[in-house]
Amino acid sequence: MTDEREYSPGEMMVVSAARLLEDGDRVLVGIGLPNLAANLAKRLHAPNLVLFYEAGVVDAAPARLPLSIGDPCLVTGAVSVCSMFDLFYLYLQRGLVDVGFLGAAQVDRYGNINSTVIGEYERPKVRLGGSGGACDIALSCRKTLILLPHAKRRFPEKVDFITSPGYLGGRSEREALGFRGGPEAVVTDLGLLKFDENGEMFLYALNPKATVEQILENTGWNLKVADDVKVLDPPTDEELRILREELDPNRVYLGRLD
Amino acid sequence: MTTNSVMTNPSSETEASRCGPSKVMSMTEAISKYVRDGDLLYLAGFTHLIPFAAAHEIIRQGKKDLVLARATPDLIYDQMIAAGCARKVIFSWAGNPGVGPLRAFRKKVEAGELEIEEYTHFGTVARLMAGAGGLPFFPLKTNTGSDLVKKNPSIKSVVCPYTGREISVVPALNPDVAVIHVQRADATGNGQIWGIVGEQREAAFASKRVILTTEEIVSEDVIRSDPARTLIPGFLVSAVVEEPWGAHPSYAQGYYDRDNQFYLEWEAISKDEARLDEWLREWVFGVKGRREYMSKFESSRVLSLIPKSQYSAPVDYGIYL
């Protein structure tokens, strides 16, 4: 495997996220890129991945890439459909979901996610979608994976608004509130970040075409870097084929990262 | 278009019903009779079965000062906001699903011209569940640690009387009117849904009045042949409106797919105020109802939305004499 092949940073990001999912994981999938990554993993190394969607779908087997988290293709062939209340109450709050897969407009040093507003809440510069199920997912899953493009404004030291708590001010703060889990990794188009024993984010691995300097420049605080920063394998032919030909042939999601 | 392959030809209009008198009426009549200015509305359906036909009639009738509650305002509330129906929006995720932002909503919120009250999805459906079961609030293991708690004073906490621990609570939601779109219902309003069942059942039970719109009206025998599928009992329902394609551009499982082209087009339409006004004039005010609205689309586009059939294996309920 060489790094000569053409692939976009966005493709690398989705591939990198997909590789973090383990076969048999029960994963609650958010809209957009998480959706792409989870469906990629299920077609490759994790055929027994159980896909939950917050619309109330349990063990979906979509024949096409779902256009939204409530797409009819998620229902046909699924193991169960239930009300949203049942999904959040019986499955999620009950602790039956392993992995929460979330997008973010901003993420901070302790993995707190903002998907609500940029600027002041009352008079926002940009009004974003809001929590949806994200806050619920972030507080109830065994672990959370966060996906977003790497840019300074998206990695501030403190987010403008905590939509979905990560470790708040550190692991002990989250534990004090009685919540398990927390962010496990942040996947970007430049690298893979993890969290130390205090719940602080650090650079764990680089995407093949990225540098440590590039990541530090695009992070809004003095990011810790692992002593032995790894370099991730580039996408395989098969990963790229499935992404490009089967999952997102019109580059609906991949195109947004180009 | 019809899913009814098991039962013989339904003839609800002529059949004497064991569930009481028919509540079938036109959309115009149902909205004018049961929706009032200032009402708190819940137009239900999570991505699936969103009652767009009812929303367009509400716009046409010029209803105003409405409080619009929905987990996802979606295009349906974006259109109602743009048309000037809304005083306030209660929600948990405001976006054009899979496409981008909700432009009309976002513009008003960023300008400080629209009151909002915001929860998480779990919070929204738990509010309905509390309202439906007559509880004052619902306790949840979420919200805590989120800034939502600071910005929405209605998210509070109580001390658990058993463990002494604090737990987050959300208040009951009891809308004045729920509008629920279903795949099939009988004339008295017993409604059946399959596919994503979202929050329709909770919304119906929580609301003071329910308007049921349906892809097709079937006989009571069809409903009774499969009682497990009935989410909405007719005795909750004030009006039944037969409205094929009533959820377009969202979808009805087994009947038609989401018209994604429209969701993409809405991005461009809603970006530009003049274009948005023109769209409302042509597609909402310029038509009498859903039939005329659907006839404006090219037939190839409409036909492309209809899926091939895939039936479930039949279940045997048995006869017990």
Coordinates of C-alpha atoms in Angstrom, one line a residue:
Chain A
M1 CA 0.0 0.0 0.0
T2 CA 1.4 3.4 -1.0
D3 CA 0.3 6.9 -0.5
E4 CA 0.5 7.7 -4.2
R5 CA -3.2 7.1 -4.8
E6 CA -5.5 10.2 -5.1
Y7 CA -7.9 10.6 -2.3
S8 CA -9.4 13.6 -0.6
P9 CA -9.0 14.6 3.1
G10 CA -12.7 14.1 3.5
E11 CA -12.5 10.5 2.3
M12 CA -9.6 9.8 4.6
M13 CA -11.7 11.2 7.5
V14 CA -14.6 9.0 6.8
V15 CA -12.3 5.9 6.4
S16 CA -10.5 6.7 9.6
A17 CA -13.8 7.0 11.5
A18 CA -15.1 3.7 10.0
R19 CA -12.0 1.9 11.2
L20 CA -12.8 2.9 14.8
L21 CA -16.0 0.9 14.8
E22 CA -15.7 -2.7 16.0
D23 CA -17.7 -5.7 14.7
G24 CA -20.7 -6.2 16.9
D25 CA -20.8 -2.6 18.3
R26 CA -24.2 -1.2 18.7
V27 CA -23.8 2.3 17.3
L28 CA -26.2 5.2 17.3
V29 CA -25.6 7.0 14.0
G30 CA -26.0 10.7 13.4
I31 CA -26.7 12.4 10.1
G32 CA -24.1 13.1 7.4
L33 CA -20.5 11.9 7.8
P34 CA -21.2 9.5 10.7
N35 CA -23.8 7.9 8.6
L36 CA -21.3 7.4 5.8
A37 CA -18.6 6.0 8.1
A38 CA -20.9 3.6 9.9
N39 CA -22.3 2.2 6.6
L40 CA -18.7 1.9 5.3
A41 CA -17.7 -0.1 8.4
K42 CA -20.7 -2.4 8.0
R43 CA -19.8 -3.2 4.4
L44 CA -16.2 -4.1 5.4
H45 CA -14.8 -5.2 8.7
A46 CA -17.9 -4.9 10.9
P47 CA -20.7 -6.7 9.2
N48 CA -22.4 -7.3 12.5
L49 CA -22.4 -3.7 13.4
V50 CA -25.9 -2.9 14.8
L51 CA -27.0 0.5 13.4
F52 CA -29.4 2.5 15.5
Y53 CA -31.0 5.7 14.2
E54 CA -32.7 8.2 16.5
A55 CA -35.8 8.1 14.4
G56 CA -36.5 4.8 16.1
V57 CA -34.8 2.2 14.0
V58 CA -33.0 -0.8 15.5
D59 CA -30.5 -2.8 13.4
A60 CA -31.0 -1.1 10.1
A61 CA -29.8 -2.7 6.9
P62 CA -30.1 0.1 4.4
A63 CA -29.8 -0.8 0.7
R64 CA -28.8 2.7 -0.2
L65 CA -27.2 5.6 1.7
P66 CA -29.9 7.1 3.8
L67 CA -30.6 10.7 2.8
S68 CA -31.7 11.5 6.3
I69 CA -31.8 9.8 9.7
G70 CA -35.4 9.0 9.0
D71 CA -35.1 7.6 5.5
P72 CA -37.5 4.8 4.5
C73 CA -34.6 2.6 3.4
L74 CA -33.7 2.4 7.1
V75 CA -37.0 0.7 7.9
T76 CA -37.2 -1.9 5.1
G77 CA -35.3 -4.9 6.4
A78 CA -34.6 -3.5 9.9
V79 CA -35.0 -5.7 12.9
S80 CA -37.3 -3.3 14.7
V81 CA -38.8 0.1 14.5
C82 CA -40.1 1.8 17.6
S83 CA -41.2 5.2 18.7
M84 CA -38.6 7.9 19.3
F85 CA -39.5 7.7 23.0
D86 CA -38.8 4.0 23.1
L87 CA -35.5 4.5 21.3
F88 CA -34.3 7.2 23.7
Y89 CA -35.8 5.6 26.8
L90 CA -35.6 1.8 26.4
Y91 CA -32.5 1.5 24.3
L92 CA -30.3 4.6 24.9
Q93 CA -31.0 5.6 28.5
R94 CA -31.1 1.9 29.4
G95 CA -27.5 1.7 28.4
L96 CA -27.8 -0.6 25.4
V97 CA -25.9 1.5 23.0
D98 CA -22.1 1.2 22.8
V99 CA -21.1 4.0 20.5
G100 CA -22.5 7.4 19.8
F101 CA -21.3 8.8 16.6
L102 CA -21.7 12.6 16.5
G103 CA -20.9 15.5 14.2
A104 CA -20.0 19.0 15.6
A105 CA -19.7 22.6 14.7
Q106 CA -17.1 23.1 17.4
V107 CA -15.4 20.8 19.9
D108 CA -13.2 22.0 22.8
R109 CA -10.2 20.8 24.8
Y110 CA -12.4 18.4 26.9
G111 CA -14.5 17.1 24.1
N112 CA -17.5 19.3 24.7
I113 CA -19.6 19.7 21.6
N114 CA -21.3 22.7 20.2
S115 CA -24.0 22.3 17.6
T116 CA -26.3 25.0 18.7
V117 CA -25.0 28.6 18.1
I118 CA -21.9 30.5 17.1
G119 CA -21.9 33.7 19.2
E120 CA -24.4 34.6 21.8
Y121 CA -27.4 32.3 22.3
E122 CA -30.0 35.2 22.3
R123 CA -28.6 36.9 19.2
P124 CA -26.5 34.3 17.5
K125 CA -24.1 35.1 14.7
V126 CA -25.0 31.7 13.3
R127 CA -27.9 29.7 14.5
L128 CA -27.2 26.0 14.1
G129 CA -29.5 23.0 14.3
G130 CA -29.3 22.4 18.0
S131 CA -29.0 19.2 20.0
G132 CA -31.5 16.8 18.4
G133 CA -30.5 13.6 20.0
A134 CA -26.9 14.6 20.4
C135 CA -26.9 15.6 24.0
D136 CA -28.9 12.5 24.9
I137 CA -26.5 10.3 23.0
A138 CA -23.4 12.0 24.4
L139 CA -24.6 11.4 28.0
S140 CA -25.8 7.8 27.6
C141 CA -23.5 5.8 25.3
R142 CA -20.5 3.8 26.5
K143 CA -18.3 6.0 24.3
T144 CA -18.7 8.8 21.8
L145 CA -16.8 9.4 18.5
I146 CA -16.8 12.9 17.2
L147 CA -16.3 13.8 13.5
L148 CA -15.5 17.2 12.2
P149 CA -13.2 19.0 9.8
H150 CA -10.0 20.4 11.5
A151 CA -10.1 24.2 11.6
K152 CA -9.1 26.7 14.2
R153 CA -12.6 28.1 14.6
R154 CA -14.0 24.6 15.1
F155 CA -11.4 23.8 17.8
P156 CA -11.7 26.7 20.3
E157 CA -10.4 26.4 23.8
K158 CA -14.0 26.8 25.0
V159 CA -17.0 26.2 22.8
D160 CA -19.6 29.0 22.4
F161 CA -22.3 26.7 23.8
I162 CA -22.1 23.2 25.3
T163 CA -24.8 21.3 23.4
S164 CA -23.5 17.9 24.3
P165 CA -21.2 17.5 27.3
G166 CA -17.9 15.8 26.9
Y167 CA -15.7 15.7 30.0
L168 CA -16.9 19.3 30.9
G169 CA -13.8 20.6 32.7
G170 CA -12.2 17.1 33.1
R171 CA -13.1 13.5 33.6
S172 CA -13.9 13.9 37.3
E173 CA -16.5 16.6 36.5
R174 CA -18.4 14.3 34.2
E175 CA -18.2 11.4 36.7
A176 CA -19.5 13.7 39.5
L177 CA -22.7 14.2 37.5
G178 CA -23.2 10.4 37.4
F179 CA -22.7 9.9 33.6
R180 CA -20.7 7.0 32.2
G181 CA -18.6 7.1 29.0
G182 CA -17.6 10.3 27.3
P183 CA -15.6 11.1 24.1
E184 CA -13.2 8.4 23.0
A185 CA -11.8 10.0 19.9
V186 CA -12.1 13.0 17.5
V187 CA -11.7 12.2 13.9
T188 CA -10.7 15.0 11.5
D189 CA -9.5 15.4 8.0
L190 CA -6.0 15.9 9.4
G191 CA -5.7 13.3 12.2
L192 CA -7.0 11.3 15.0
L193 CA -7.2 12.7 18.5
K194 CA -7.8 10.9 21.8
F195 CA -8.3 11.9 25.5
D196 CA -5.9 11.5 28.3
E197 CA -6.6 10.4 31.9
N198 CA -7.8 13.9 32.8
G199 CA -10.1 14.0 29.8
E200 CA -8.0 16.4 27.8
M201 CA -7.7 16.0 24.1
F202 CA -4.3 15.1 22.6
L203 CA -3.0 14.3 19.1
Y204 CA -2.8 10.6 18.7
A205 CA -2.2 10.0 15.0
L206 CA -1.7 11.9 11.8
N207 CA -3.5 11.4 8.5
P208 CA -0.8 10.4 5.9
K209 CA -0.8 13.8 4.2
A210 CA -0.9 15.9 7.3
T211 CA 1.8 17.3 9.7
V212 CA 1.9 18.0 13.4
E213 CA 2.5 21.7 12.7
Q214 CA -0.6 21.8 10.5
I215 CA -2.7 20.4 13.3
L216 CA -1.3 22.7 15.9
E217 CA -2.0 25.7 13.6
N218 CA -5.6 24.6 13.2
T219 CA -6.3 24.0 16.9
G220 CA -7.3 26.9 19.2
W221 CA -5.3 25.9 22.2
N222 CA -1.9 24.5 23.0
L223 CA -2.8 20.9 22.0
K224 CA -0.8 18.1 23.6
V225 CA 0.9 15.8 21.3
A226 CA 1.6 12.1 22.0
D227 CA 5.3 11.2 22.3
D228 CA 5.0 8.6 19.6
V229 CA 2.5 10.1 17.1
K230 CA 1.4 7.5 14.7
V231 CA 0.6 7.8 11.0
L232 CA -2.7 6.3 9.9
D233 CA -2.8 4.0 6.8
P234 CA -4.2 5.7 3.8
P235 CA -7.6 4.5 2.4
T236 CA -7.5 1.1 0.7
D237 CA -8.8 0.6 -2.8
E238 CA -11.8 -1.3 -1.4
E239 CA -12.6 1.5 1.1
L240 CA -12.5 4.1 -1.7
R241 CA -14.5 2.0 -4.1
I242 CA -17.3 1.4 -1.6
L243 CA -17.4 5.1 -0.6
R244 CA -17.3 6.4 -4.2
E245 CA -19.4 3.7 -6.0
E246 CA -21.8 2.4 -3.5
L247 CA -22.3 4.8 -0.7
D248 CA -22.0 8.3 -2.0
P249 CA -21.7 8.2 -5.8
N250 CA -23.1 11.7 -6.2
R251 CA -20.7 13.0 -3.5
V252 CA -23.6 14.4 -1.5
Y253 CA -21.6 14.3 1.7
L254 CA -18.0 13.7 0.4
G255 CA -18.3 16.7 -1.8
R256 CA -18.9 19.0 1.1
L257 CA -15.4 18.2 2.4
D258 CA -13.6 18.9 -0.9
Chain B
M1 CA -50.9 3.0 -4.5
T2 CA -53.1 0.8 -2.4
T3 CA -51.6 -1.5 0.1
N4 CA -54.8 -3.3 0.8
S5 CA -54.3 -6.7 -0.8
V6 CA -55.8 -8.8 2.0
M7 CA -59.3 -7.4 2.6
T8 CA -62.0 -7.0 0.0
N9 CA -62.9 -3.7 -1.4
P10 CA -63.4 -1.2 1.5
S11 CA -66.6 0.8 1.4
S12 CA -66.4 2.9 4.6
E13 CA -68.9 5.5 3.4
T14 CA -71.8 3.1 3.3
E15 CA -70.9 0.8 6.1
A16 CA -72.5 1.3 9.5
S17 CA -69.5 1.6 11.9
R18 CA -69.3 0.0 15.3
C19 CA -67.0 2.9 16.3
G20 CA -69.5 5.7 15.9
P21 CA -70.3 8.2 13.3
S22 CA -68.0 9.2 10.4
K23 CA -65.7 12.2 11.1
V24 CA -64.7 12.5 7.4
M25 CA -64.5 16.1 6.2
S26 CA -62.5 18.2 3.8
M27 CA -59.1 19.7 4.8
T28 CA -60.6 23.2 4.6
E29 CA -63.4 22.3 7.0
A30 CA -61.1 20.4 9.4
I31 CA -58.6 23.3 9.7
S32 CA -61.2 26.0 10.0
K33 CA -63.1 24.1 12.6
Y34 CA -60.3 22.9 14.8
V35 CA -57.3 25.3 14.5
R36 CA -57.6 28.7 16.1
D37 CA -55.3 31.7 16.1
G38 CA -52.9 31.5 19.0
D39 CA -53.1 27.7 19.3
L40 CA -50.2 25.6 20.3
L41 CA -49.9 23.1 17.4
Y42 CA -48.0 19.9 17.1
L43 CA -47.8 18.7 13.5
A44 CA -46.3 15.3 14.1
G45 CA -44.0 13.0 12.2
F46 CA -40.3 12.5 12.4
T47 CA -39.0 12.8 8.8
H48 CA -41.9 10.4 7.9
L49 CA -45.6 11.3 7.3
I50 CA -45.1 15.0 7.9
P51 CA -48.5 16.6 7.4
F52 CA -47.6 19.2 4.8
A53 CA -51.1 19.3 3.2
A54 CA -52.6 20.4 6.5
A55 CA -49.8 23.0 7.0
H56 CA -50.5 24.5 3.6
E57 CA -54.2 24.8 4.5
I58 CA -53.3 26.5 7.8
I59 CA -51.2 29.0 5.8
R60 CA -54.0 29.5 3.2
Q61 CA -56.5 30.2 6.0
G62 CA -54.2 32.9 7.4
K63 CA -54.0 31.4 10.9
K64 CA -51.6 33.5 13.1
D65 CA -49.8 33.8 16.4
L66 CA -49.4 30.1 16.5
V67 CA -46.9 28.3 18.8
L68 CA -45.4 25.6 16.6
A69 CA -44.0 22.6 18.4
R70 CA -42.1 19.8 16.7
A71 CA -38.9 17.8 17.4
T72 CA -37.7 18.9 14.0
P73 CA -39.4 22.1 12.5
D74 CA -38.3 20.7 9.1
L75 CA -39.5 22.4 5.9
I76 CA -43.1 22.3 7.2
Y77 CA -42.5 24.9 9.9
D78 CA -40.0 26.8 7.8
Q79 CA -42.8 27.4 5.3
M80 CA -45.3 28.4 8.1
I81 CA -42.7 30.7 9.6
A82 CA -42.1 32.3 6.2
A83 CA -45.8 32.7 5.7
G84 CA -46.2 34.6 9.0
C85 CA -48.2 32.0 11.0
A86 CA -45.7 31.5 13.9
R87 CA -45.3 33.5 17.1
K88 CA -43.0 31.0 18.7
V89 CA -41.3 27.6 17.9
I90 CA -40.6 24.8 20.4
F91 CA -38.2 22.3 19.0
S92 CA -35.1 20.1 19.4
W93 CA -33.3 20.1 16.0
A94 CA -33.8 22.8 13.4
G95 CA -32.4 21.9 10.0
N96 CA -33.2 20.8 6.5
P97 CA -32.5 17.1 7.1
G98 CA -29.5 15.9 5.1
V99 CA -29.3 19.2 3.2
G100 CA -28.4 22.2 5.5
P101 CA -30.0 24.9 7.6
L102 CA -33.6 26.0 7.8
R103 CA -33.3 29.4 6.2
A104 CA -36.6 31.1 7.2
F105 CA -36.3 29.9 10.8
R106 CA -32.6 30.8 11.1
K107 CA -33.1 34.3 9.7
K108 CA -35.8 35.1 12.2
V109 CA -33.9 33.7 15.1
E110 CA -30.7 35.5 14.2
A111 CA -32.6 38.7 13.9
G112 CA -34.2 38.1 17.3
E113 CA -37.7 38.1 15.7
L114 CA -38.9 34.6 16.7
E115 CA -39.3 33.3 20.2
I116 CA -37.8 29.8 20.7
E117 CA -37.9 27.2 23.4
E118 CA -35.4 24.4 22.9
Y119 CA -34.9 20.9 24.2
T120 CA -33.1 17.7 23.2
H121 CA -35.0 15.1 21.2
F122 CA -35.5 12.9 24.3
G123 CA -36.7 16.0 26.1
T124 CA -39.3 16.7 23.4
V125 CA -40.8 13.2 23.2
A126 CA -40.7 12.9 27.0
R127 CA -42.7 16.1 27.3
L128 CA -45.3 14.6 25.1
M129 CA -45.3 11.4 27.0
A130 CA -45.8 13.3 30.3
G131 CA -48.6 15.3 28.7
A132 CA -50.2 12.1 27.3
G133 CA -50.2 10.3 30.6
G134 CA -51.3 13.3 32.7
L135 CA -48.0 13.7 34.6
P136 CA -46.7 17.3 35.3
F137 CA -43.2 16.5 34.2
F138 CA -40.9 13.7 33.1
P139 CA -37.5 12.8 34.7
L140 CA -34.6 12.1 32.4
K141 CA -30.9 11.1 32.5
T142 CA -29.9 13.9 30.0
N143 CA -29.6 17.7 29.9
T144 CA -27.3 17.9 32.9
G145 CA -24.0 19.6 31.9
S146 CA -25.5 21.1 28.7
D147 CA -25.9 24.8 28.4
L148 CA -29.5 24.1 27.3
V149 CA -30.3 24.0 31.0
K150 CA -29.0 27.6 31.4
K151 CA -30.9 29.0 28.4
N152 CA -34.2 27.2 28.9
P153 CA -35.7 27.9 32.4
S154 CA -38.3 25.2 31.8
I155 CA -35.7 22.5 32.0
K156 CA -35.4 22.0 35.8
S157 CA -34.3 19.3 38.2
V158 CA -35.9 17.6 41.2
V159 CA -34.3 15.6 44.0
C160 CA -35.2 11.9 43.7
P161 CA -37.2 11.0 46.9
Y162 CA -35.6 7.5 46.9
T163 CA -31.9 8.2 46.2
G164 CA -31.5 11.8 47.1
R165 CA -29.8 12.5 43.8
E166 CA -30.8 15.3 41.5
I167 CA -32.5 14.4 38.2
S168 CA -33.3 16.6 35.2
V169 CA -37.0 17.1 34.4
V170 CA -38.9 18.5 31.5
P171 CA -42.5 19.8 31.7
A172 CA -45.5 18.1 30.2
L173 CA -46.5 19.4 26.8
N174 CA -50.2 19.5 26.0
P175 CA -50.8 21.0 22.5
D176 CA -54.2 22.4 21.6
V177 CA -54.1 20.6 18.3
A178 CA -52.1 17.7 17.0
V179 CA -52.2 16.9 13.3
I180 CA -51.2 13.4 12.5
H181 CA -50.8 12.0 9.0
V182 CA -51.3 8.2 8.7
Q183 CA -51.1 5.6 5.9
R184 CA -54.6 4.3 6.5
A185 CA -57.5 5.1 8.8
D186 CA -61.2 4.3 9.0
A187 CA -63.9 7.0 8.9
T188 CA -64.0 7.3 12.7
G189 CA -60.3 8.0 12.9
N190 CA -58.7 4.7 13.9
G191 CA -55.3 5.4 12.4
Q192 CA -52.6 2.9 11.4
I193 CA -48.9 3.7 10.8
W194 CA -46.1 1.5 9.7
G195 CA -42.4 2.4 9.2
I196 CA -41.0 5.1 11.4
V197 CA -43.6 5.8 14.1
G198 CA -41.8 8.9 15.5
E199 CA -43.9 10.7 18.1
Q200 CA -47.4 10.6 16.6
R201 CA -48.9 8.4 19.2
E202 CA -47.6 10.5 22.1
A203 CA -48.6 13.7 20.3
A204 CA -52.2 12.5 19.7
F205 CA -52.7 11.4 23.3
A206 CA -51.2 14.6 24.7
S207 CA -53.3 17.0 22.6
K208 CA -56.8 18.5 23.3
R209 CA -57.9 18.0 19.6
V210 CA -56.6 15.7 16.9
I211 CA -56.9 16.2 13.2
L212 CA -56.1 12.9 11.4
T213 CA -55.1 13.1 7.7
T214 CA -54.7 9.9 5.9
E215 CA -53.3 8.5 2.6
E216 CA -56.5 6.4 2.3
I217 CA -59.7 5.7 4.2
V218 CA -60.3 2.0 4.6
S219 CA -63.2 0.1 6.2
E220 CA -63.2 -0.6 9.9
D221 CA -62.7 -4.3 9.0
V222 CA -59.3 -3.5 7.6
I223 CA -58.3 -1.8 10.8
R224 CA -59.7 -4.6 12.9
S225 CA -57.8 -7.2 10.8
D226 CA -54.5 -5.8 12.2
P227 CA -55.1 -4.2 15.6
A228 CA -51.4 -4.1 16.4
R229 CA -50.8 -1.5 13.8
T230 CA -53.4 1.0 15.2
L231 CA -51.4 3.8 16.9
I232 CA -54.2 6.3 17.0
P233 CA -57.6 5.2 18.5
G234 CA -60.5 7.0 16.8
F235 CA -62.0 8.3 19.9
L236 CA -59.1 10.8 20.3
V237 CA -59.8 12.2 16.8
S238 CA -62.0 15.2 15.9
A239 CA -61.7 15.1 12.1
V240 CA -60.6 12.6 9.4
V241 CA -59.3 14.0 6.1
E242 CA -58.5 11.7 3.2
E243 CA -55.5 13.3 1.6
P244 CA -53.4 11.2 -0.8
W245 CA -49.8 12.6 -1.0
G246 CA -50.6 14.6 2.1
A247 CA -47.1 14.2 3.4
H248 CA -45.2 15.3 0.2
P249 CA -42.3 16.3 0.0
S250 CA -41.7 14.0 3.0
Y251 CA -42.7 10.4 2.6
A252 CA -45.2 7.7 3.4
Q253 CA -43.6 4.3 3.8
G254 CA -44.8 1.9 1.1
Y255 CA -46.6 4.8 -0.7
Y256 CA -44.0 7.3 -1.8
D257 CA -40.4 8.2 -1.1
R258 CA -39.1 11.5 0.2
D259 CA -38.9 14.0 -2.7
N260 CA -35.3 14.8 -2.0
Q261 CA -35.2 17.1 -5.1
F262 CA -37.6 19.4 -3.3
Y263 CA -35.6 19.4 -0.1
L264 CA -32.6 20.4 -2.1
E265 CA -34.6 23.0 -4.0
W266 CA -35.9 24.5 -0.7
E267 CA -32.4 25.6 0.1
A268 CA -32.4 27.9 -2.9
I269 CA -36.0 29.0 -2.6
S270 CA -35.7 29.8 1.1
K271 CA -32.4 31.7 0.7
D272 CA -34.1 34.4 -1.3
E273 CA -37.1 36.3 0.2
A274 CA -38.6 37.2 -3.1
R275 CA -38.4 33.7 -4.4
L276 CA -39.8 32.4 -1.2
D277 CA -42.8 34.7 -1.5
E278 CA -43.3 33.7 -5.1
W279 CA -43.1 30.0 -4.1
L280 CA -45.8 30.5 -1.4
R281 CA -48.0 32.4 -3.8
E282 CA -47.8 29.7 -6.5
W283 CA -47.7 26.5 -4.5
V284 CA -49.7 27.3 -1.4
F285 CA -52.0 30.3 -2.0
G286 CA -52.3 29.6 -5.7
V287 CA -53.9 26.1 -5.3
K288 CA -57.1 25.0 -3.7
G289 CA -55.7 21.9 -2.1
R290 CA -53.4 18.9 -2.3
R291 CA -54.8 17.5 -5.6
E292 CA -54.1 20.7 -7.5
Y293 CA -50.7 21.0 -5.8
M294 CA -49.7 17.5 -6.8
S295 CA -51.0 18.0 -10.4
K296 CA -48.4 20.8 -10.9
F297 CA -45.5 18.4 -10.7
E298 CA -44.4 16.5 -13.8
S299 CA -45.8 13.0 -13.7
S300 CA -42.4 11.4 -14.2
R301 CA -41.2 13.0 -11.0
V302 CA -44.2 11.9 -9.1
L303 CA -44.0 8.3 -10.5
S304 CA -40.4 8.1 -9.6
L305 CA -41.2 8.5 -5.9
I306 CA -43.4 5.4 -5.8
P307 CA -41.5 2.4 -4.5
K308 CA -41.8 -1.2 -5.6
S309 CA -43.8 -3.3 -3.1
Q310 CA -42.3 -5.3 -0.4
Y311 CA -44.9 -6.9 1.8
S312 CA -44.3 -8.2 5.3
A313 CA -45.0 -11.9 5.9
P314 CA -48.7 -12.1 7.0
V315 CA -49.4 -12.8 10.7
D316 CA -52.1 -15.1 11.9
Y317 CA -54.3 -13.6 14.6
G318 CA -56.5 -16.7 14.8
I319 CA -60.2 -17.0 15.3
Y320 CA -61.3 -17.7 18.9
L321 CA -64.9 -18.7 19.2

